[in-house]
Tab-separated table of C-alpha atoms and ligand atoms in Angstrom:
chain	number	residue	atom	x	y	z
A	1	UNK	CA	0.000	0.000	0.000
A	2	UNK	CA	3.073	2.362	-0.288
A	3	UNK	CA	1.708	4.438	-3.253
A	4	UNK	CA	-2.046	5.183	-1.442
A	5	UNK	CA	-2.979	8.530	-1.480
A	6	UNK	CA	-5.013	8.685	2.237
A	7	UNK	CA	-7.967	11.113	2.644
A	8	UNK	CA	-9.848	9.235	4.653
A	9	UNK	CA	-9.050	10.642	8.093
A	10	UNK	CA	-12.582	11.313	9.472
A	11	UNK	CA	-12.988	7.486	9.274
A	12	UNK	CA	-9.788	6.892	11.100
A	13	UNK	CA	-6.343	8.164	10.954
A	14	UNK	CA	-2.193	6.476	11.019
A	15	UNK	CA	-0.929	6.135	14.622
A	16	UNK	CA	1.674	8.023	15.299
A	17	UNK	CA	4.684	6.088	15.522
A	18	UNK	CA	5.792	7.336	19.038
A	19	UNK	CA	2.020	6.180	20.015
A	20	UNK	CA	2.891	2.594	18.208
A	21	UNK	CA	6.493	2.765	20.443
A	22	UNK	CA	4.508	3.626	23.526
A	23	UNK	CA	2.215	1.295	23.195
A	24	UNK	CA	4.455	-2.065	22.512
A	25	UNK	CA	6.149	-2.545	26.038
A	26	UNK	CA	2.371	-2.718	27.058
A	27	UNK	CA	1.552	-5.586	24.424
A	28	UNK	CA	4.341	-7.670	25.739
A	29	UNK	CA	6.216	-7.575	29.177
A	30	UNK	CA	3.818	-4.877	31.368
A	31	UNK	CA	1.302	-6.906	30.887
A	32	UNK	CA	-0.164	-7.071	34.564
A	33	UNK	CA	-3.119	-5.891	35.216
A	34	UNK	CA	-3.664	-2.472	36.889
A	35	UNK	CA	-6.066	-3.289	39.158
A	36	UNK	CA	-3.638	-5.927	40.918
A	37	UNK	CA	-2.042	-4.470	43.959
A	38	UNK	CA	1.798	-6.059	43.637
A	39	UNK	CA	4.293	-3.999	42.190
A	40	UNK	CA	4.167	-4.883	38.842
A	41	UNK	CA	0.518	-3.839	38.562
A	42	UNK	CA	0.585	-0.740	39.875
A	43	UNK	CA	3.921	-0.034	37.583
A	44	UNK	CA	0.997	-0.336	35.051
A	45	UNK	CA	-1.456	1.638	37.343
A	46	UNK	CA	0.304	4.891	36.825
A	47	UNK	CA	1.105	4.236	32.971
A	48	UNK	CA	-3.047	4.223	32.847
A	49	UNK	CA	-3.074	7.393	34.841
A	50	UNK	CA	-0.441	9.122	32.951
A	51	UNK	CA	-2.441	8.682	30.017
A	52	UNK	CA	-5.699	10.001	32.192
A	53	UNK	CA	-3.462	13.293	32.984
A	54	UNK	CA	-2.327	13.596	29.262
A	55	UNK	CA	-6.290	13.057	27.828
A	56	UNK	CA	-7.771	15.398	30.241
A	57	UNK	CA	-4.843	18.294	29.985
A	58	UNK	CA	-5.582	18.298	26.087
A	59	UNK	CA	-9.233	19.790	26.611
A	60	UNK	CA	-9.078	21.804	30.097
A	61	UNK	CA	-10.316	18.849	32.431
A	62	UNK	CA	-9.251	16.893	35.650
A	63	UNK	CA	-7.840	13.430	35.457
A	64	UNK	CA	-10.501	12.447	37.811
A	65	UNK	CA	-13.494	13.356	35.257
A	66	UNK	CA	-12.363	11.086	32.567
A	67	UNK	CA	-13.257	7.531	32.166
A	68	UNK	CA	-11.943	5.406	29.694
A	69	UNK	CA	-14.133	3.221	27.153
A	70	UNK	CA	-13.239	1.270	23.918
A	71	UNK	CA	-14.650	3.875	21.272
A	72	UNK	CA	-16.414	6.726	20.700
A	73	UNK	CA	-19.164	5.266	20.383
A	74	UNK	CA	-18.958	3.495	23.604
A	75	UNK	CA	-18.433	7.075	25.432
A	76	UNK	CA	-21.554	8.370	23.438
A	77	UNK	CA	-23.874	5.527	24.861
A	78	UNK	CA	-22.765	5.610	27.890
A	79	UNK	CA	-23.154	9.460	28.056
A	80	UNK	CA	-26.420	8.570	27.045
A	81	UNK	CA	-27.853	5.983	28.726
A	82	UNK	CA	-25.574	6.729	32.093
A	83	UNK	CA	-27.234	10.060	32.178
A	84	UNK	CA	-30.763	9.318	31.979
A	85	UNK	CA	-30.565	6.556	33.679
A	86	UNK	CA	-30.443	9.737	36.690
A	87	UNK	CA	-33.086	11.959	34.787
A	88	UNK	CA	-36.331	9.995	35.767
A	89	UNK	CA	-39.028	10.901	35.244
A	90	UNK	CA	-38.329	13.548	32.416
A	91	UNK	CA	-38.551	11.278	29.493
A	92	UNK	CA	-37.303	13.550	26.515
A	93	UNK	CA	-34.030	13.780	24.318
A	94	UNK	CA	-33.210	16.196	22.077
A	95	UNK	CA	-30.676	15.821	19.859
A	96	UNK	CA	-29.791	17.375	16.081
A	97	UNK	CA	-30.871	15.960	12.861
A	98	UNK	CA	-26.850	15.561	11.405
A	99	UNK	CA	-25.932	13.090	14.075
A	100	UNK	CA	-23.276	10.348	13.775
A	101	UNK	CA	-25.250	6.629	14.208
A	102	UNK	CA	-23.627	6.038	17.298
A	103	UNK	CA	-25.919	8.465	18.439
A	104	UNK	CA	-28.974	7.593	16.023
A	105	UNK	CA	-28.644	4.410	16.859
A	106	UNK	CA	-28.721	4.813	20.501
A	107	UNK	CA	-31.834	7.070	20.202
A	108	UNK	CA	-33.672	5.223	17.801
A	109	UNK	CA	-33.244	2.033	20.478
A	110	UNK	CA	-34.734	4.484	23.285
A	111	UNK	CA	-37.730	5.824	21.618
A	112	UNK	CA	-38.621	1.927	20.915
A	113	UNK	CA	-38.185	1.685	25.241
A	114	UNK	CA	-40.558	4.917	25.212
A	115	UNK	CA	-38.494	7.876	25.094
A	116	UNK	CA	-39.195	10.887	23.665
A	117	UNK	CA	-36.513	11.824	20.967
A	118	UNK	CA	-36.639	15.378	19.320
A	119	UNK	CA	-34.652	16.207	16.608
A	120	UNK	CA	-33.174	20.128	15.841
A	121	UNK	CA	-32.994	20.743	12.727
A	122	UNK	CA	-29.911	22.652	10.655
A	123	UNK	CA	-29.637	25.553	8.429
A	124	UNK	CA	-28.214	24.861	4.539
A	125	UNK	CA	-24.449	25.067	5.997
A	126	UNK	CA	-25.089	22.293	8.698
A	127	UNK	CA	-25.685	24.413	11.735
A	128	UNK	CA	-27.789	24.025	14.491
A	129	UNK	CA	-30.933	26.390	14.737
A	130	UNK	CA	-30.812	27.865	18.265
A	131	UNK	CA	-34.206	29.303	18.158
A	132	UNK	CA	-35.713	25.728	17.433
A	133	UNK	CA	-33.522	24.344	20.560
A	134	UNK	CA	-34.490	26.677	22.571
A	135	UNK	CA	-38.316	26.272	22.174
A	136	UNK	CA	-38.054	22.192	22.377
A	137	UNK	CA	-35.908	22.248	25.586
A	138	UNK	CA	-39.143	21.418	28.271
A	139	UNK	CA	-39.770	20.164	31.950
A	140	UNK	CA	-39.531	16.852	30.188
A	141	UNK	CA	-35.968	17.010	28.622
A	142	UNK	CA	-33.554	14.558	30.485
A	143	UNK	CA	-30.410	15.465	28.530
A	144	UNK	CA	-29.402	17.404	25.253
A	145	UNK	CA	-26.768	15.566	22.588
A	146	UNK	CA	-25.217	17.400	20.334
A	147	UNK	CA	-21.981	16.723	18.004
A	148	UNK	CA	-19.370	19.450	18.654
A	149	UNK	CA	-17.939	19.038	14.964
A	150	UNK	CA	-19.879	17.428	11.366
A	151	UNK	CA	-18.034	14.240	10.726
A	152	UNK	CA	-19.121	14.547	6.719
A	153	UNK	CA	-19.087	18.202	6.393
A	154	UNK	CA	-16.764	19.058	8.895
A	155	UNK	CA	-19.363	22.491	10.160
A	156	UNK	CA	-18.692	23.128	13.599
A	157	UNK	CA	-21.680	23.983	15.854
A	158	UNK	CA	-21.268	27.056	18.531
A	159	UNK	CA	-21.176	25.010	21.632
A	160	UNK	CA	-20.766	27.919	23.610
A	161	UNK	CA	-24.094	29.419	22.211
A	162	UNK	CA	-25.659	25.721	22.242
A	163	UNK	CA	-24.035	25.176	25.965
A	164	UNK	CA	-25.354	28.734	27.531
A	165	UNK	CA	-29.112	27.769	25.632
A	166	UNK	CA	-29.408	24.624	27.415
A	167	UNK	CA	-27.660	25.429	30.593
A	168	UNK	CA	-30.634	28.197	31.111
A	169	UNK	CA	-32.982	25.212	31.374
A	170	UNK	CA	-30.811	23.154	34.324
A	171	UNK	CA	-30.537	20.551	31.456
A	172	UNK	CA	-27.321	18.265	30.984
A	173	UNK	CA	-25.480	19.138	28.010
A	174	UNK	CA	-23.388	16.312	26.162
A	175	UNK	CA	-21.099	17.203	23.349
A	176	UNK	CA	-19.829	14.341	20.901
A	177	UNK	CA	-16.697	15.439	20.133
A	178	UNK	CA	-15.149	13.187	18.138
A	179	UNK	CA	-14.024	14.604	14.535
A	180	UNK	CA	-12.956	18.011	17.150
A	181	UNK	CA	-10.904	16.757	19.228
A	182	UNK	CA	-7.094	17.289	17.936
A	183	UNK	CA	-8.342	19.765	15.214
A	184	UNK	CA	-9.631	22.440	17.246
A	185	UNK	CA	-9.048	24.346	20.783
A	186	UNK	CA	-11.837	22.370	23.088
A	187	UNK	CA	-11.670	24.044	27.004
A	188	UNK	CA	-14.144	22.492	28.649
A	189	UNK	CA	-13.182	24.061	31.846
A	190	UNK	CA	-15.089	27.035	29.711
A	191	UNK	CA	-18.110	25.797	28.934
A	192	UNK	CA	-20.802	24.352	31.181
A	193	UNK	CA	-21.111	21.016	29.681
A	194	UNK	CA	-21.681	17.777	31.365
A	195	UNK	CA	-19.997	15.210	29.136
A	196	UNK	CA	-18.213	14.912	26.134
A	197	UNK	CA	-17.123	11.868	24.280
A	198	UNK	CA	-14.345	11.464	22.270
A	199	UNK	CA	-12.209	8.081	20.143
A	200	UNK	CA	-8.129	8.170	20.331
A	201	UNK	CA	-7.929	6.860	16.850
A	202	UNK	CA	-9.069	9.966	15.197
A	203	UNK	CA	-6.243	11.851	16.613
A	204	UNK	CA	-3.289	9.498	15.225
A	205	UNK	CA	-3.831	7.186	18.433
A	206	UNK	CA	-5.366	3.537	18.237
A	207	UNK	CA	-8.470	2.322	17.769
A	208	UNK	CA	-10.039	0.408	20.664
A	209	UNK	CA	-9.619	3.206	23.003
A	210	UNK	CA	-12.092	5.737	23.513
A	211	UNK	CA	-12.795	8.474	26.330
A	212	UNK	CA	-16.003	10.056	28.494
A	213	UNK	CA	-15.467	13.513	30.243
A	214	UNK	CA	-17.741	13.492	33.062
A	215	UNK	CA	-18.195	16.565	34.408
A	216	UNK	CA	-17.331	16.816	38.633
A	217	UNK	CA	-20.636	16.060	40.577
A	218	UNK	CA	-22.255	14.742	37.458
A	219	UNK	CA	-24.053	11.433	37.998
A	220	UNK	CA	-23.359	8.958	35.528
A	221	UNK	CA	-24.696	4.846	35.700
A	222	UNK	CA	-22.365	2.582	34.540
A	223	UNK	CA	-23.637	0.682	31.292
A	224	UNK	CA	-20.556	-1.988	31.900
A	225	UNK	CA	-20.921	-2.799	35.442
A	226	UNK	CA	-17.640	-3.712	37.169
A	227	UNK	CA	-14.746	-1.887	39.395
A	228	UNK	CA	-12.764	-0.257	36.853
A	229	UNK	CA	-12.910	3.427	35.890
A	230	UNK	CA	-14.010	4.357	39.838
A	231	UNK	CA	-17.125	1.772	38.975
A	232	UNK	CA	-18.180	3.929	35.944
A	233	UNK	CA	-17.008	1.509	33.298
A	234	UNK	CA	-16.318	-2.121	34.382
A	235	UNK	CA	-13.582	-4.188	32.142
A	236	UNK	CA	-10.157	-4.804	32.825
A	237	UNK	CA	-8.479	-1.814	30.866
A	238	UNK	CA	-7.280	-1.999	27.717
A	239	UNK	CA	-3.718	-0.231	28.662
A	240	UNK	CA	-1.820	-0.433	25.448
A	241	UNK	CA	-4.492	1.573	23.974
A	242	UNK	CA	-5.439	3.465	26.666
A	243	UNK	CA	-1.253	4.537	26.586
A	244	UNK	CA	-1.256	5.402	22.837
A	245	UNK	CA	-4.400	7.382	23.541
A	246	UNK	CA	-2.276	9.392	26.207
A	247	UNK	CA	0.665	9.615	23.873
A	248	UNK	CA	-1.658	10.574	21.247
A	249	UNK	CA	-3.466	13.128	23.378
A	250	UNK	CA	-0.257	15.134	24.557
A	251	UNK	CA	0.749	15.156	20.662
A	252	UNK	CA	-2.191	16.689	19.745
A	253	UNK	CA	-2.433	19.424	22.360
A	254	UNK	CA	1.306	20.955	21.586
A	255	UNK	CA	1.025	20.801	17.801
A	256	UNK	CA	-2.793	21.115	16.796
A	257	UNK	CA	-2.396	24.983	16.073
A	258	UNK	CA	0.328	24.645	14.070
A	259	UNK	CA	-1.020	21.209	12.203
A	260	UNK	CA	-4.223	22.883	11.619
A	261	UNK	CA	-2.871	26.088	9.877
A	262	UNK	CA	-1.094	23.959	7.610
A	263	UNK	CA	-3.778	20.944	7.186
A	264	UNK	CA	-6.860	23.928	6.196
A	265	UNK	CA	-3.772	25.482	3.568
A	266	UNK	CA	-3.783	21.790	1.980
A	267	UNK	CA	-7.559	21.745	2.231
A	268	UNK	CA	-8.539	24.916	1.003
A	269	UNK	CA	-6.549	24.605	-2.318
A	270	UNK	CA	-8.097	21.163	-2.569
A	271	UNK	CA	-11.198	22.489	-2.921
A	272	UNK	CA	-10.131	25.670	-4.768
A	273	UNK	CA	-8.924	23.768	-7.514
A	274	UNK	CA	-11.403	20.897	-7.866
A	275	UNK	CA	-13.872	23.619	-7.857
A	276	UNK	CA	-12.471	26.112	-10.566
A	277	UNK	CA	-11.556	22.594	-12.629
A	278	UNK	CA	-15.188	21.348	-12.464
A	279	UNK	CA	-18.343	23.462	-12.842
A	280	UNK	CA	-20.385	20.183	-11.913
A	281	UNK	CA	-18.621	20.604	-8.663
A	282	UNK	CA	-19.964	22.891	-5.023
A	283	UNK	CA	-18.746	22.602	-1.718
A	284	UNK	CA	-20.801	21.807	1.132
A	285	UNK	CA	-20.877	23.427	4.169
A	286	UNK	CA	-18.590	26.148	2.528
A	287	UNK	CA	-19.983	28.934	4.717
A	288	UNK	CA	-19.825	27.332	8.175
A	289	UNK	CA	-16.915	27.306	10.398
A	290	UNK	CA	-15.318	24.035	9.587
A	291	UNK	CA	-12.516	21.473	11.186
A	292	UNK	CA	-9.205	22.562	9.553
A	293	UNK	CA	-8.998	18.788	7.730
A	294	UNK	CA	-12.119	18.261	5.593
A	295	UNK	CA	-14.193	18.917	2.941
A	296	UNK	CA	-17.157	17.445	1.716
A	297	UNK	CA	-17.293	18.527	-2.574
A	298	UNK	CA	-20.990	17.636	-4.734
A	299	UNK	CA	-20.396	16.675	-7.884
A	300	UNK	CA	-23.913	17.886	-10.339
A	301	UNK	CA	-25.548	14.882	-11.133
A	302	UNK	CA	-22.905	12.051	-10.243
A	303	UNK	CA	-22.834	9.242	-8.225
A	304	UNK	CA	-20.366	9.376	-5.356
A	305	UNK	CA	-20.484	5.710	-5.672
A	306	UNK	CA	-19.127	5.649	-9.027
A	307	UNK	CA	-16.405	8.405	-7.797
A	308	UNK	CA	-15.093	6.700	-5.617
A	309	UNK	CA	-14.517	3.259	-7.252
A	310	UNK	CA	-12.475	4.872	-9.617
A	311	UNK	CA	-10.246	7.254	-7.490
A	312	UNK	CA	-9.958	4.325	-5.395
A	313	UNK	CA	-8.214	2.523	-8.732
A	314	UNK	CA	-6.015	5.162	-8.817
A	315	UNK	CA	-4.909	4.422	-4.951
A	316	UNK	CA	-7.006	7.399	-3.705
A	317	UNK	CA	-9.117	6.900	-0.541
A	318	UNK	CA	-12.214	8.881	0.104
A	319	UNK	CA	-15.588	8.364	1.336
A	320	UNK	CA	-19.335	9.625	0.846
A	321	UNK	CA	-21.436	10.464	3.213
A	322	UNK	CA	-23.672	7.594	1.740
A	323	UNK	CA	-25.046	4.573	3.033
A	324	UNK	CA	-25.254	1.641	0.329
A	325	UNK	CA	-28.590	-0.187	0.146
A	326	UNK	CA	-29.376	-2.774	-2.338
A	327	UNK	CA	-27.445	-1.129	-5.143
A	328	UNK	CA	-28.914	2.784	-4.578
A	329	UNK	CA	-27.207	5.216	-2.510
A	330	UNK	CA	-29.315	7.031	-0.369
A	331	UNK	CA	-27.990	10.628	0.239
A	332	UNK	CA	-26.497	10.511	3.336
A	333	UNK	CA	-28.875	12.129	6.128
A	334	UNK	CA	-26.915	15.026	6.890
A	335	UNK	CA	-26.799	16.643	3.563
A	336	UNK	CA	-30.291	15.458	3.470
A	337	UNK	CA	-31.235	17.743	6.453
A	338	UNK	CA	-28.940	20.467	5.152
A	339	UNK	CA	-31.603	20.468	2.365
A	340	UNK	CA	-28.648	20.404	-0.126
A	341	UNK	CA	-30.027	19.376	-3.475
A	342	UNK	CA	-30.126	15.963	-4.417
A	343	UNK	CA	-28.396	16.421	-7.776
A	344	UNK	CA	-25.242	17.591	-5.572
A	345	UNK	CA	-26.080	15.058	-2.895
A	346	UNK	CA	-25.749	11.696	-4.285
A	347	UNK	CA	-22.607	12.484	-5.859
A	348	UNK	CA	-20.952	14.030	-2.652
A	349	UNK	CA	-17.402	13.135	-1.577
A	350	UNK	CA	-15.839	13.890	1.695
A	351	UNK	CA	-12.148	14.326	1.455
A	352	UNK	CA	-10.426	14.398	5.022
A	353	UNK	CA	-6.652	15.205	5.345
A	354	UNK	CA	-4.213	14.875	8.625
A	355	UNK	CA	-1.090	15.812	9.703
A	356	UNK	CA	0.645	13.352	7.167
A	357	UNK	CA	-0.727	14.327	4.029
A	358	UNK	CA	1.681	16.494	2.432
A	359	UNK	CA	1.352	18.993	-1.094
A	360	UNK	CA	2.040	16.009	-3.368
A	361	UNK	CA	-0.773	13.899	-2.634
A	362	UNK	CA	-2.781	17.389	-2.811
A	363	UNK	CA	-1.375	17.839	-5.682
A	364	UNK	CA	-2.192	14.457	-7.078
A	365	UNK	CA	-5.837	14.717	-6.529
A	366	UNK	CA	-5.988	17.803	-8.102
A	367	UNK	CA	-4.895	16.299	-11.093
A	368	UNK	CA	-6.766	13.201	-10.367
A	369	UNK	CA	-10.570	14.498	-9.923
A	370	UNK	CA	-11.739	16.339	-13.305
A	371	UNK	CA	-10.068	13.531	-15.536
A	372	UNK	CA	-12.807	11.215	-13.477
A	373	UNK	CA	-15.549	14.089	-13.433
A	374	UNK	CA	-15.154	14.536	-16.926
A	375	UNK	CA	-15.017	10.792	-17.756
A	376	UNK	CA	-18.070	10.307	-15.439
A	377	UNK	CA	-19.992	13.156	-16.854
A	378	UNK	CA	-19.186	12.058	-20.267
A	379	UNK	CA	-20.731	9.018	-20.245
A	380	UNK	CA	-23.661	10.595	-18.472
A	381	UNK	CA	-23.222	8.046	-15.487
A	382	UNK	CA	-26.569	9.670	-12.988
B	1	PLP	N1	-19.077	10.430	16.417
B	1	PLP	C1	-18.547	10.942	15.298
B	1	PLP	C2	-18.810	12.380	14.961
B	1	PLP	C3	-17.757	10.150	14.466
B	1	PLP	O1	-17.239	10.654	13.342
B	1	PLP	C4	-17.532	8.789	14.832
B	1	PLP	C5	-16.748	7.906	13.954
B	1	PLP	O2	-16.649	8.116	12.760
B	1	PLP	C6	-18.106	8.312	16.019
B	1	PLP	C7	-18.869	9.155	16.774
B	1	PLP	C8	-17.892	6.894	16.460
B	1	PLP	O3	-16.564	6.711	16.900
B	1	PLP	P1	-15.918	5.237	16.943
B	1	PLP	O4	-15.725	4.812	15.544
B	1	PLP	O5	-14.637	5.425	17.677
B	1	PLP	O6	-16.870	4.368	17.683
């Protein structure tokens, strides 16, 4: 695979190698367990709450309000489902229409169990509408969900608006911060927010290790019952990953400013020059404020399908924000509630970069994209 061009790095991105180097000595000889009270356990103790220290300095929080999980979709559920489990009896959840399935998912599961789920709908650049929150918030709602950044667009939602809205109504606010975290500055000693979930391997650390922020004095029921985690997530840890996310998370708090500056340069002529190659192509979400890494291009009556099968010939890697069923793409759901025309929708690619794509692989899907677009086009493949 030495000649793939990557832009896949909303989906997941390469480990750092000093995460890989980190992780290793935990794979083979500090392998005890850290709940074991010899030496040799608690040697692995403190390499778990290093990496507690490392993930909670990187957005603002204490050690003690971060649990560990496997994903980010774990931390979502259990934000979730640990939080109302508190709530009773307000039986309402309101979360936004452009949400990741770990969340749909989840809610789609609880209004089959009875819950109330409202959905806020978004503007035609992705973004929350405030007004609409704050007339749904009620007596009833037991917790607000919201994602901090778009996974396909990238559109970042004003969390300190969002956070202040639903703070006025004594409701918990959690924030699924997944595609932000390493991208963007996240305090959340700033902002009164109750939880916020994130997954190390978006941020060059591994998958299988994922975090909650639990806000001091927040109550939170374990979904994984056990000892672990001060009995919020039971589960002997996973400490290799849980290490690498550390690594990972100290990595991305000294150099995300700098990264980011030069990741959005990379992005922005990305889309500068697929879109003044290719009147067939628009950018979504081009007016919001976005993550530095991604953008998410329509192509005028194409199928993203079809793009991507042959990019991915030519060693490219990028997604849609499409779900395949029998054959058809659907348009993915959040350019769906963006109300972004279907034409533009069902031939939408989302092209995410990191901190190891460099100018010539830029360069080389510059060149790339209009010979497809125009071979697409030309054989009128809608
Ligand atoms: N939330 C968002 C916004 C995501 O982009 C993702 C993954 O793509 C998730 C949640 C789920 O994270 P994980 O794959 O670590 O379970």
């Amino acid at each position: 695979m030495s000649d793939l061009t990557y832009f896949d790095n909303n989906a997941t991105t390469r480990p750092l190698d000093e995460v890989v180097a980190a992780m290793l000595p935990f794979l083979r000889n500090q392998y005890a367990n850290p709940s074991s009270v010899h030496q040799f356990g608690q040697s692995v103790r403190h390499a778990v709450e290093c990496a507690r220290t490392q993930v909670a300095d990187l957005i603002g929080a204490d050690a003690k309000e971060i649990v560990f999980t496997s994903s980010g979709t774990e931390s979502i559920q259990l934000a979730i489902c640990g939080a109302l489990a508190f709530r009773k009896p307000r039986k309402q959840v309101i979360v936004s229409s452009v949400e990741h399935s770990a969340v749909g998912k989840m809610t789609a599961q609880l209004e089959r169990e009875g819950i109330e789920v409202v959905e806020i709908g978004v503007d035609k650049n992705g973004l929350l509408n405030h007004e609409e929150l704050a007339e749904r918030l009620s007596e009833d709602t037991a917790l607000v969900s919201v994602m901090w950044a778009n996974n396909e667009t990238g559109a970042i939602f004003d969390v300190a608006r969002i956070a202040k809205i639903v703070k006025a109504r004594g409701v918990p606010l959690h924030l699924d911060a997944v595609q932000a975290i390493g991208k963007i500055d996240l305090r959340v000693s700033d902002l009164p927010v109750a939880f916020v979930s994130m997954a190390a391997h978006k941020f060059h650390g591994p998958k299988g290790a994922g975090a909650l922020y639990v806000r001091r004095r927040t109550r939170l029921a374990p979904t994984i019952l056990g000892s672990q985690e001060s009995q919020r997530r039971g589960g002997s840890e996973n400490v290799a990953g849980i290490v690498g996310m550390g690594v990972a998370a100290e990595h991305a708090a000294k150099h995300f400013v700098t990264d980011a500056r030069r990741i959005s340069a990379l992005r922005d002529r990305l889309e500068r020059s697929i879109c003044s190659s290719s009147e067939l192509a628009k950018v979504n979400a081009s007016s919001a404020p976005r993550i530095p890494n991604t953008t998410n291009i329509g192509f005028r009556g194409l199928q993203a399908e079809a793009l991507l099968l042959l990019l991915s010939e030519a060693g490219v890697c990028a997604s849609a924000g499409a779900a395949c069923s029998s054959g058809s793409l659907e348009p993915s759901h959040v350019l769906q509630a963006m109300s972004v025309d279907p034409e533009y929708a069902h031939g939408s690619l989302r092209f995410s970069l990191s901190r190891f794509t460099t100018d010539e692989e830029v360069d080389r899907v510059i060149e790339l994209v209009p010979s497809i677009v125009n071979r697409l086009a030309a054989l009128g493949a809608r």
